[in-house]
Short mmCIF file of C-alpha atoms in Angstrom, two decimals:
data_model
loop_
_atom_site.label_atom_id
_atom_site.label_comp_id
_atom_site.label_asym_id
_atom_site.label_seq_id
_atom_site.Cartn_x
_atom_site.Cartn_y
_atom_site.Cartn_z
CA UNK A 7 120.23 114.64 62.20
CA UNK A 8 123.66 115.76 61.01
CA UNK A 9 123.96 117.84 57.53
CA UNK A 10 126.83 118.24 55.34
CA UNK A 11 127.56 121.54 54.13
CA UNK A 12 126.98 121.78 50.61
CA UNK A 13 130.57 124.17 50.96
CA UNK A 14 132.57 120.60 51.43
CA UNK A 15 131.28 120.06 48.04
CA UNK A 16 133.23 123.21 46.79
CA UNK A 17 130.12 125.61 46.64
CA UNK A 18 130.50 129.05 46.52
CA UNK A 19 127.54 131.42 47.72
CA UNK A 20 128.58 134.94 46.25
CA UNK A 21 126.24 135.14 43.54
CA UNK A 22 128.39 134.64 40.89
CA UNK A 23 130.04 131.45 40.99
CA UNK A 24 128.41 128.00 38.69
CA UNK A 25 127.80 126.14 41.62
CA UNK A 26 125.74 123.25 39.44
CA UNK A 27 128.65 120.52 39.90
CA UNK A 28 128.58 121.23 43.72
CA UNK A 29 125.04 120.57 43.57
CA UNK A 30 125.35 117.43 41.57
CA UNK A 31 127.88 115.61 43.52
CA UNK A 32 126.10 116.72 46.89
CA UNK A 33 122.54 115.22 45.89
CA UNK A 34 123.01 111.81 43.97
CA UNK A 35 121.03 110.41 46.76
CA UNK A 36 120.88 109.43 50.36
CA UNK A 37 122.39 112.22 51.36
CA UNK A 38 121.75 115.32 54.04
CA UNK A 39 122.79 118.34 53.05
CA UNK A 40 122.98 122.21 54.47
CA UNK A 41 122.73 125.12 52.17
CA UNK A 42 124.15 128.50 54.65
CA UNK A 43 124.08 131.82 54.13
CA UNK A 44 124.80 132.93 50.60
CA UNK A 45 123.60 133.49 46.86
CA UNK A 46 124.16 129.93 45.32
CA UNK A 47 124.00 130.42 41.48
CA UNK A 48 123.43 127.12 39.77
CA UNK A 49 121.49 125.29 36.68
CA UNK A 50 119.14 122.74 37.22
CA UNK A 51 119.30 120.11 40.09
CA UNK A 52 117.73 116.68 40.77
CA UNK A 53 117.36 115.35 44.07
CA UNK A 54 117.95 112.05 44.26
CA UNK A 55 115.73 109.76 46.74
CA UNK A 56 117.09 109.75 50.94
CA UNK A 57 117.98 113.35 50.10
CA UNK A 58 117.22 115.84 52.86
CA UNK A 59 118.13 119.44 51.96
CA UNK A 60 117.95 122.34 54.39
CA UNK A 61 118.33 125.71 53.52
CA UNK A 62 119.74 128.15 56.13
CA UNK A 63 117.19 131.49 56.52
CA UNK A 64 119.67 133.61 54.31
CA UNK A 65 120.68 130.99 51.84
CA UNK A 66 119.36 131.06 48.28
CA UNK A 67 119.55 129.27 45.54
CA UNK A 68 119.95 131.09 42.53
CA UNK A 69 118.73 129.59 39.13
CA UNK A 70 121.04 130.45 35.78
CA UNK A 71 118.80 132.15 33.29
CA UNK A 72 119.66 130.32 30.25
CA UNK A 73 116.93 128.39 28.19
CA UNK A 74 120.33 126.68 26.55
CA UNK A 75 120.87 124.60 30.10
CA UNK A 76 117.34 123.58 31.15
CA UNK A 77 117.58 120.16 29.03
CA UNK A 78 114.67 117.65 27.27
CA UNK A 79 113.52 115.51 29.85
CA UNK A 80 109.84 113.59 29.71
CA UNK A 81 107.74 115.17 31.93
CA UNK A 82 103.67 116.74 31.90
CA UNK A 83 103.73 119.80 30.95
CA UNK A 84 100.31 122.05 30.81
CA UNK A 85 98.17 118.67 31.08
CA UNK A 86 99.95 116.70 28.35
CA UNK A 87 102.61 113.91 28.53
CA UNK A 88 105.53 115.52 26.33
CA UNK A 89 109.59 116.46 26.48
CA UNK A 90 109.72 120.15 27.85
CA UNK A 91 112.49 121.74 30.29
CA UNK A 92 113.89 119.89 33.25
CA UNK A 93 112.97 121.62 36.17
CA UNK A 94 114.84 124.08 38.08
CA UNK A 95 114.57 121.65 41.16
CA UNK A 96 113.40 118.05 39.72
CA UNK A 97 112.51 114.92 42.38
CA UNK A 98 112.11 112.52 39.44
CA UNK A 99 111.64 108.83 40.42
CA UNK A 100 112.45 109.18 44.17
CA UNK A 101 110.93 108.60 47.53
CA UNK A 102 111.69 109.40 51.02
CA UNK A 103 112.86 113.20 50.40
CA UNK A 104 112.85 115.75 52.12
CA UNK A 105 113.04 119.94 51.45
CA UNK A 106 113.36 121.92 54.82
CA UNK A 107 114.13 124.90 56.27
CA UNK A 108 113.41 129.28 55.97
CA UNK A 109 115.66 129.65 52.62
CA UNK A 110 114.42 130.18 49.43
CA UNK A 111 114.93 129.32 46.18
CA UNK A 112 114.64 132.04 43.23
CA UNK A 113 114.01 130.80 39.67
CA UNK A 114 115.37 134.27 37.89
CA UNK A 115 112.12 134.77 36.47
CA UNK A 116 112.08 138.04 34.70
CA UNK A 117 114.35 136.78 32.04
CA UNK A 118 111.69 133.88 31.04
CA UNK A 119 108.71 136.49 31.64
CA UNK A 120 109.88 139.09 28.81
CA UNK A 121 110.52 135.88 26.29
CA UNK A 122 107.10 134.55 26.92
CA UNK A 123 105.38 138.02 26.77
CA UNK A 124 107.30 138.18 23.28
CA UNK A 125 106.68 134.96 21.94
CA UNK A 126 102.74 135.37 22.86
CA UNK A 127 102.46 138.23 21.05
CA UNK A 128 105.41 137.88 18.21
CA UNK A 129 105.75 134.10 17.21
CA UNK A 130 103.16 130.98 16.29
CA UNK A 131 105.98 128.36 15.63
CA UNK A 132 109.45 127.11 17.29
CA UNK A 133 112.26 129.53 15.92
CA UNK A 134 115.12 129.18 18.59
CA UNK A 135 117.23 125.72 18.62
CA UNK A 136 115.81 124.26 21.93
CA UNK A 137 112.44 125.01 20.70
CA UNK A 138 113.21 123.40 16.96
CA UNK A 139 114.68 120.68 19.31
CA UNK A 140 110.94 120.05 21.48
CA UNK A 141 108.95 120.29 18.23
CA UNK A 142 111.11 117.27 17.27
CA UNK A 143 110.66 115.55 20.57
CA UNK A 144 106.85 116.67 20.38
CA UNK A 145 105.96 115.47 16.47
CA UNK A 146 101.96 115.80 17.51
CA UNK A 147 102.77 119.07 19.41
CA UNK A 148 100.15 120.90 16.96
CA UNK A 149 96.90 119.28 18.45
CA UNK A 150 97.87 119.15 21.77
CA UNK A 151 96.02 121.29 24.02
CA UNK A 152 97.47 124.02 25.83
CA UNK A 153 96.59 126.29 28.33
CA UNK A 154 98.01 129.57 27.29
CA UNK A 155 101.70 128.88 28.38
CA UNK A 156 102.90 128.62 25.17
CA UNK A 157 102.88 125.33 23.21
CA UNK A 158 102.59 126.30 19.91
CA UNK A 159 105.58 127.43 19.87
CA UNK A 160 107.23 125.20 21.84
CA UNK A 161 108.43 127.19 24.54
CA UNK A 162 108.27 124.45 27.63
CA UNK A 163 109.23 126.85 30.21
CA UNK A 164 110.34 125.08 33.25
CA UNK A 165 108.57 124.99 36.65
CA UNK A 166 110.47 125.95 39.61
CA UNK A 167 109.85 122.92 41.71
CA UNK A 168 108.47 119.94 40.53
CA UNK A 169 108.47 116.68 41.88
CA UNK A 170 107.55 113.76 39.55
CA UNK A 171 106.24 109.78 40.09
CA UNK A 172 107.99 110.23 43.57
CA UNK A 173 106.46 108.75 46.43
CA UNK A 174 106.37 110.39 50.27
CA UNK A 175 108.13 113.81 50.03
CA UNK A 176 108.18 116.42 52.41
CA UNK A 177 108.12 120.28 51.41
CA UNK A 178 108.10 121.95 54.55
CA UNK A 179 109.50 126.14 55.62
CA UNK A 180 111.02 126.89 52.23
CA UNK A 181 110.54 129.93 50.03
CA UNK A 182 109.97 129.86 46.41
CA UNK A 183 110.08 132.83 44.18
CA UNK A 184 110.57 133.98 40.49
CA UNK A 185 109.32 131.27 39.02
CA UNK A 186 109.67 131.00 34.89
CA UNK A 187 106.82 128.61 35.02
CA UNK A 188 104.41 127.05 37.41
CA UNK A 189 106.03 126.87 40.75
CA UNK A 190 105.32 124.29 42.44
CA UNK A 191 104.36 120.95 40.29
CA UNK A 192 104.00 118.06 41.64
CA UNK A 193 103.26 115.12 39.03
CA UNK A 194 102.31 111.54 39.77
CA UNK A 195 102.90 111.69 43.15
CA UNK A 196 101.70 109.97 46.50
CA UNK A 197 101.71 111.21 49.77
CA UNK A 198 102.96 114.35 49.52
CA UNK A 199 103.30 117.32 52.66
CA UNK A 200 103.70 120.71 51.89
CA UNK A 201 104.08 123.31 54.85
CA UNK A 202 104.48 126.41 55.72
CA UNK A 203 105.92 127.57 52.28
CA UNK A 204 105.61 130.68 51.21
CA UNK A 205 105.26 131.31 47.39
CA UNK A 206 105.80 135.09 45.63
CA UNK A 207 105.85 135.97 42.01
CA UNK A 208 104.66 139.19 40.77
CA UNK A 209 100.82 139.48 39.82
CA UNK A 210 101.93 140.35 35.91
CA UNK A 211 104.30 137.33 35.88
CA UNK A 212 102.40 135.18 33.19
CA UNK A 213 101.37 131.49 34.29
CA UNK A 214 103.38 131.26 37.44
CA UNK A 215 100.42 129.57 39.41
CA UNK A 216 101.56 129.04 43.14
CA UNK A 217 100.62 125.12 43.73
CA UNK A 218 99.72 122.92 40.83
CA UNK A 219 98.87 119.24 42.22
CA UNK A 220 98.78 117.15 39.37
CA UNK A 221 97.11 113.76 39.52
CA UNK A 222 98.53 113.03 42.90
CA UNK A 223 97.10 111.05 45.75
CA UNK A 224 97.24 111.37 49.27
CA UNK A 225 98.14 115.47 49.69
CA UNK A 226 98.40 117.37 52.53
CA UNK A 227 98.67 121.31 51.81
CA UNK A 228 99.10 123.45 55.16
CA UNK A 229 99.82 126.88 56.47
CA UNK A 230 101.09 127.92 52.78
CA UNK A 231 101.41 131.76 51.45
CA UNK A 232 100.68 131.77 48.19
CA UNK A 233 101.17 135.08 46.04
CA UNK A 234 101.17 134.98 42.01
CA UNK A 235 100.77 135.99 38.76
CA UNK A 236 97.89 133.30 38.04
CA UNK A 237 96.42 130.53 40.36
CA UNK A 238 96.93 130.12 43.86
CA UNK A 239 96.31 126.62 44.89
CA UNK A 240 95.34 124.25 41.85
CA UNK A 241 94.20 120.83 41.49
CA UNK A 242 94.63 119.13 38.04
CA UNK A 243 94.64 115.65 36.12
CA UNK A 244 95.76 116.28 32.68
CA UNK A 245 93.84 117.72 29.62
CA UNK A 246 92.01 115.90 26.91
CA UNK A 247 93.03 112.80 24.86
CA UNK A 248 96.40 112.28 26.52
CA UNK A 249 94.94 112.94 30.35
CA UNK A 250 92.17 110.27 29.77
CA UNK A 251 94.77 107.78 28.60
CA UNK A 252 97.12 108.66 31.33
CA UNK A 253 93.96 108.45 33.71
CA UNK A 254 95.73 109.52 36.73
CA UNK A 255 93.28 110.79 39.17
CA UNK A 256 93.91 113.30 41.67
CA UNK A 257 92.26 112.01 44.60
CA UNK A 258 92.76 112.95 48.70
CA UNK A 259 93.79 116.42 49.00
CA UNK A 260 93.38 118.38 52.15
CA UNK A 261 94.49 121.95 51.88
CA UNK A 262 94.26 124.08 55.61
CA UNK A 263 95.16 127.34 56.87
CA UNK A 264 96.61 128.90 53.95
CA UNK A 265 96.58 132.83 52.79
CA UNK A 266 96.49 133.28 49.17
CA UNK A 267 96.86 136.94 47.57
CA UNK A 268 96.69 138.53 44.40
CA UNK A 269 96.08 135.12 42.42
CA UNK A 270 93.77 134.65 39.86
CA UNK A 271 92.08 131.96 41.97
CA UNK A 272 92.34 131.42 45.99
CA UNK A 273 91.79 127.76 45.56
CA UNK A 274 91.26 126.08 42.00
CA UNK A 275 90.09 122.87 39.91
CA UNK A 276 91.37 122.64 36.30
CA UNK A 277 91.49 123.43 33.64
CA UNK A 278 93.56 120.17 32.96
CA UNK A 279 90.74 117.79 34.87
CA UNK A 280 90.95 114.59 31.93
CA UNK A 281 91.17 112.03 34.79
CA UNK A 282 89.00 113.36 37.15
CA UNK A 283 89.54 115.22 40.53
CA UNK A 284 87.58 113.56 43.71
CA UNK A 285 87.65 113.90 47.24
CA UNK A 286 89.00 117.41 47.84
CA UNK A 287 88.82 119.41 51.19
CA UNK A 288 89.48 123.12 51.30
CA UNK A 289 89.16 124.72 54.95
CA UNK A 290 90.18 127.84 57.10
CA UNK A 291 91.77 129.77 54.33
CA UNK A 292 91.72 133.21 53.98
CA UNK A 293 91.79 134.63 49.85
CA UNK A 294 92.71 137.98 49.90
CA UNK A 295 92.31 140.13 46.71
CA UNK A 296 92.46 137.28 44.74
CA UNK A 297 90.72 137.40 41.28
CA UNK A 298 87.88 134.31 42.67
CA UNK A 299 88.13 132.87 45.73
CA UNK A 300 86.66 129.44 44.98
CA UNK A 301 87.72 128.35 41.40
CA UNK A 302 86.73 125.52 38.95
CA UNK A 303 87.32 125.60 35.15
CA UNK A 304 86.69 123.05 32.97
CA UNK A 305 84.99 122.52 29.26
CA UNK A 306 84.35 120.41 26.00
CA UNK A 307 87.46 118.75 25.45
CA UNK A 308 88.82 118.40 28.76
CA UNK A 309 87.09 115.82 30.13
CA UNK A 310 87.02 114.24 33.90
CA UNK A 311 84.40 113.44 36.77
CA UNK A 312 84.94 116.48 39.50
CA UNK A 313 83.39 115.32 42.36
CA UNK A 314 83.02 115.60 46.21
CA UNK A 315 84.46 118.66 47.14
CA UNK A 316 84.36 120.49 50.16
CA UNK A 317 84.93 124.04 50.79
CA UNK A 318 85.01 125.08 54.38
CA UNK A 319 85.07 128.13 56.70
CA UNK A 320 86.91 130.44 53.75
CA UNK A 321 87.21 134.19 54.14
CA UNK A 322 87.37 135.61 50.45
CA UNK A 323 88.05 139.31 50.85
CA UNK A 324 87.90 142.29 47.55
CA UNK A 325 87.70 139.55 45.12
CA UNK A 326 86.38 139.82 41.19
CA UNK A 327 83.98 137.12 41.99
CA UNK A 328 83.80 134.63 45.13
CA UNK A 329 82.54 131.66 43.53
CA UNK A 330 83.02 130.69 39.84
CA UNK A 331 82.33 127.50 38.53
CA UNK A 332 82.86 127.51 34.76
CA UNK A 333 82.48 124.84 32.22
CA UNK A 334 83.05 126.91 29.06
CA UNK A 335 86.44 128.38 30.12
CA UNK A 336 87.86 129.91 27.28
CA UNK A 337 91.54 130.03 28.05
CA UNK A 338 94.27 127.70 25.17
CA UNK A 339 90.71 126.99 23.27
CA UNK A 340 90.03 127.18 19.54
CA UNK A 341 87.22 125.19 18.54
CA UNK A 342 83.71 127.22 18.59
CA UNK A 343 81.82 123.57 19.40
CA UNK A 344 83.39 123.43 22.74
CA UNK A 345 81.04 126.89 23.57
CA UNK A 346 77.95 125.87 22.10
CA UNK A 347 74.55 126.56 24.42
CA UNK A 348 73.18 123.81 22.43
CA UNK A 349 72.79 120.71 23.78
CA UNK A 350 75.91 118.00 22.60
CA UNK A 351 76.26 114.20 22.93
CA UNK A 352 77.75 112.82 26.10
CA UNK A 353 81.29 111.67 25.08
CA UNK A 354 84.71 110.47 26.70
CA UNK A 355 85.95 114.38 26.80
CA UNK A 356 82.74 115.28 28.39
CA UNK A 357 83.60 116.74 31.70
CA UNK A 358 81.22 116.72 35.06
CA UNK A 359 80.89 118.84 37.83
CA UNK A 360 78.80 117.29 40.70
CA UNK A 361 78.52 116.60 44.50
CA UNK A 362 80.43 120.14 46.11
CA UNK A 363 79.93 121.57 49.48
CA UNK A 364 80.54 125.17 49.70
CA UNK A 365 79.44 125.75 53.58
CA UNK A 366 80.82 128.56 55.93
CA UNK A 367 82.24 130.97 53.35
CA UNK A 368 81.72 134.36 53.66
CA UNK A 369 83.22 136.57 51.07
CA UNK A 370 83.20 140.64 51.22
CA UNK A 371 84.29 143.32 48.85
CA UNK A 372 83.16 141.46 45.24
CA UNK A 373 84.15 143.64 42.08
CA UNK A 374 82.16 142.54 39.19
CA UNK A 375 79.79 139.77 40.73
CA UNK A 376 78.22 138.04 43.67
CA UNK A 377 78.91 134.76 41.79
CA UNK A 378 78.97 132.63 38.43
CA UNK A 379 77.80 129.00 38.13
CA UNK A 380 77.85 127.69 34.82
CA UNK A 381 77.27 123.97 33.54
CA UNK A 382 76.88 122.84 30.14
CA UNK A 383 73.22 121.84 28.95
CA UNK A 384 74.27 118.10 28.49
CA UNK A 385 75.70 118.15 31.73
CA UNK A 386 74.67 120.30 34.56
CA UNK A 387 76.50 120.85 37.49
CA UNK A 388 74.87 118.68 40.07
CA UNK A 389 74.46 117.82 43.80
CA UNK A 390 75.73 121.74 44.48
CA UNK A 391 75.35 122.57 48.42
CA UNK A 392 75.72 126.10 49.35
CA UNK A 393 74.96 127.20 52.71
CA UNK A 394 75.67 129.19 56.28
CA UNK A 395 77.64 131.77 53.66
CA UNK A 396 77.35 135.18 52.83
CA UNK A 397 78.32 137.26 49.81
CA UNK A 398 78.20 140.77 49.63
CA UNK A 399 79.62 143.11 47.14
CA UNK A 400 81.90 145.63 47.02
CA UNK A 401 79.69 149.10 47.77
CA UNK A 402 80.37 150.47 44.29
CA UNK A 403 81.46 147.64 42.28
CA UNK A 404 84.39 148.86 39.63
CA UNK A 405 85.10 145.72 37.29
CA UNK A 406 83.06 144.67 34.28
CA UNK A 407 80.89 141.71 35.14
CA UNK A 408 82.03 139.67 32.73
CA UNK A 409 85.20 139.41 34.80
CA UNK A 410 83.72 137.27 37.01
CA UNK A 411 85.16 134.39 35.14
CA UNK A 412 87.30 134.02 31.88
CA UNK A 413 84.00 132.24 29.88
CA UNK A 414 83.38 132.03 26.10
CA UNK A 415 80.17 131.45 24.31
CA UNK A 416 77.42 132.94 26.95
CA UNK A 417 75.46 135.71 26.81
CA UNK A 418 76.24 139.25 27.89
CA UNK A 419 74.68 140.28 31.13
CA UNK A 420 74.32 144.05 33.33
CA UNK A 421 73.26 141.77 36.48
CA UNK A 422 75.74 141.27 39.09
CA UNK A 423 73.76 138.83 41.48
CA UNK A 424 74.61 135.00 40.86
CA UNK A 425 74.43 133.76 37.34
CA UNK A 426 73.02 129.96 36.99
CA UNK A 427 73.07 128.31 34.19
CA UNK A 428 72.88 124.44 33.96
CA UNK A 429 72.83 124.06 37.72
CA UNK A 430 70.88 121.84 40.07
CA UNK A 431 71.37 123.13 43.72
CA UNK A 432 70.20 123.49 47.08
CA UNK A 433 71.05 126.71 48.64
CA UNK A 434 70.31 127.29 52.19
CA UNK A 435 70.67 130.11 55.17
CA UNK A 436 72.79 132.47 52.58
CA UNK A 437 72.74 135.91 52.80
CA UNK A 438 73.49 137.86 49.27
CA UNK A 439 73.90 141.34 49.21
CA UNK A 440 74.48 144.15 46.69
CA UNK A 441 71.92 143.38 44.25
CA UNK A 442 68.42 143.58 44.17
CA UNK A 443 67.83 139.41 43.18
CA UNK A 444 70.09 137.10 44.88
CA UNK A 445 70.13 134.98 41.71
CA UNK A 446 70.70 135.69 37.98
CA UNK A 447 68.25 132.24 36.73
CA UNK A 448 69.09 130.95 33.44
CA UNK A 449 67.66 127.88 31.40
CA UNK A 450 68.32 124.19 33.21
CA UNK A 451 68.62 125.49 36.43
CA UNK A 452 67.10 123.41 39.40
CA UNK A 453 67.38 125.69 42.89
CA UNK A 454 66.02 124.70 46.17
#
């Protein structure tokens, strides 16, 4: 396949030069185009569909850091269908694309870091004019759920990479770093390949998750390194009202042979699961120092049927906590109800957790607990297989057990084995070590 330099289009890779023009008139579609050597300084690009872009080992593209440039456009952002900042890279609407080759593209994150760290800390509404300008776009932005990224004030930082209602794309060698946002978002999207991409931002960077699959379909994930300041490798479907009446599923996701450091989460479900998340298979992955190695976060209010999962032959090494399954996760929440132990009525937002295999994981080097399994009373996590694992923990554990998992709502606890809570399971051939019990029992559990 011949490639066009993106240099015919009057690029200029020194780092310095506004190369967005270039970019525009190089990828309105059908199109295949060669990024060389060089710092490529740019705003915001779309790929059009027929594109194939290949980046050249030392080429990077270098995002502007100007809130001011990354326009409205209607995208999900944090679970919910609203207007928020067009991408740094945006596949909106296409099909047949394809992203190749060892370069990497840098999304200039620090500058969006220190204004979220500042508006979470120093501002509840919109002040600046792009953010005056969302809340206008957004008129019901007040009850929409958020995650913690920063919707109350209506700062809809952008993602790095997103791809959205796109249809066979092809992510394959690239490096993506800095990201303001979540880095890699894909939204709406079938058949979708992503290999061999290796993902950095720094642990303290706030909600950069690594992989976010967003009520896609059809997802292969592959030989991925994933380093970040939250979540490694997510799978989500929208969040509350607006993901149930979107009711996208995400449905046929294979994820293989990937390293994931440093994350909050090796491999993760939620906590945007409205629509549901179904037939998932994680397998010979290795989570290194990652907060949990196998992740799923849910509650009230969310909503969703999780089911059939399988988690495979995963090495989770000096973790927080190697399994977590939590349906009161606390995280963007402000309504006591959704972390009541009573017993609630079954209703639309009512998420479930049932049918997982977790077989061949062996995790070593666990901080603050062997484990944390937590359903609600109205509806227990069910169908839970755990077996041929092992979970030992760390010789002299040094975090707080309560960072096992970011709950609300449950009782404090000085044991370190397993928690369940809610939980009907059959566990089998597992070797716990560390504490003196292999299980921490609450109320509704059902173990075999």
């Amino acid at each position: 396949m011949e490639f066009e330099s993106i240099l015919s289009y009057g690029a200029v890779g020194d780092g310095k030069t506004d190369n967005t023009a270039a970019f525009k008139s190089a990828l309105s579609g059908g199109r295949s185009i060669k990024v060389p050597s060089g710092t490529f300084l740019t705003g915001p690009i779309d790929i059009k569909s027929g594109t194939r872009l290949d980046l050249d080992k030392d080429a990077v593209i270098l995002f502007i850091p100007d809130q001011s440039i990354y326009e409205p456009v209607y995208t999900r952002w944090e679970g919910v269908n609203c207007y928020a900042m067009h991408p740094c890279v945006f596949i909106n609407e296409a099909e047949d694309v394809s992203i190749t080759g060892e370069g990497t593209f840098d999304g200039n994150g620090k500058y969006w870091w220190d204004l979220a760290a500042y508006k979470k800390h120093g501002q509840a509404e919109p002040e600046t004019e792009i953010e005056k300008k969302f809340a206008s776009l957004n008129p019901d932005y007040k009850t929409q759920p958020g995650g913690g990224g920063g919707r109350q004030c209506q700062f809809l930082r952008p993602p790095l990479f997103q791809t959205l209602n796109s249809n066979n794309i092809d992510i394959k060698g690239i490096r993506l770093q800095n990201s303001p946002f979540w880095t890699l978002h894909p939204v709406y999207t079938d058949h979708l390949t992503i290999e061999s991409v290796r993902i950095k931002n720094p642990y303290d960077s706030p909600n950069t998750d690594g992989i976010d699959i967003d009520s896609c379909t059809n997802v292969t994930i592959s030989k991925c390194i994933v380093e970040v300041g939250d979540d490694g490798i997510a799978l989500k479907s929208g969040s509350g009202d607006d993901g149930i009446k979107t009711g996208r599923i995400t449905e046929n996701v294979h994820v293989s042979s990937c390293k994931v450091y440093k994350a909050h989460g090796g491999i993760v479900v939620g906590s945007e699961t409205a629509a549901g998340i179904r037939n998932i298979v994680a397998e010979d992955c290795e989570f290194i120092g990652t907060d949990r190695g196998i992740r799923i976060k849910t509650r009230r209010g969310r909503g969703g049927k999780i089911e059939n999962l399988t988690f495979r032959s995963l090495k989770i090494t000096d973790n927080l906590c190697p399994i977590a399954i939590n349906m009161y996760y606390r995280c963007g929440a402000d309504d006591p109800t959704c972390f009541s132990l009573s017993k609630l009525d079954v209703v639309d937002s009512t998420p479930s957790v049932r049918n997982l295999t977790i077989e061949d994981c062996h995790a070593t080097g666990s901080r603050a607990s062997n484990g944390f399994i937590v359903g609600l009373p109205e509806m227990p996590v069910t169908g839970l297989v755990i077996k041929d694992c092992s979970f030992s923990l760390a010789e002299n554990p040094s975090s707080p057990i309560e960072d096992s998992e970011m709950y609300e709502g449950l009782p404090e606890t000085d044991n370190r084995a397993v928690r369940l809570r809610n939980v009907d399971a059959e566990i089998k051939n597992v070797s716990f070590t560390g504490t003196e019990d292999a299980f921490f029992i609450e109320e509704g559990c059902s173990i075999r």
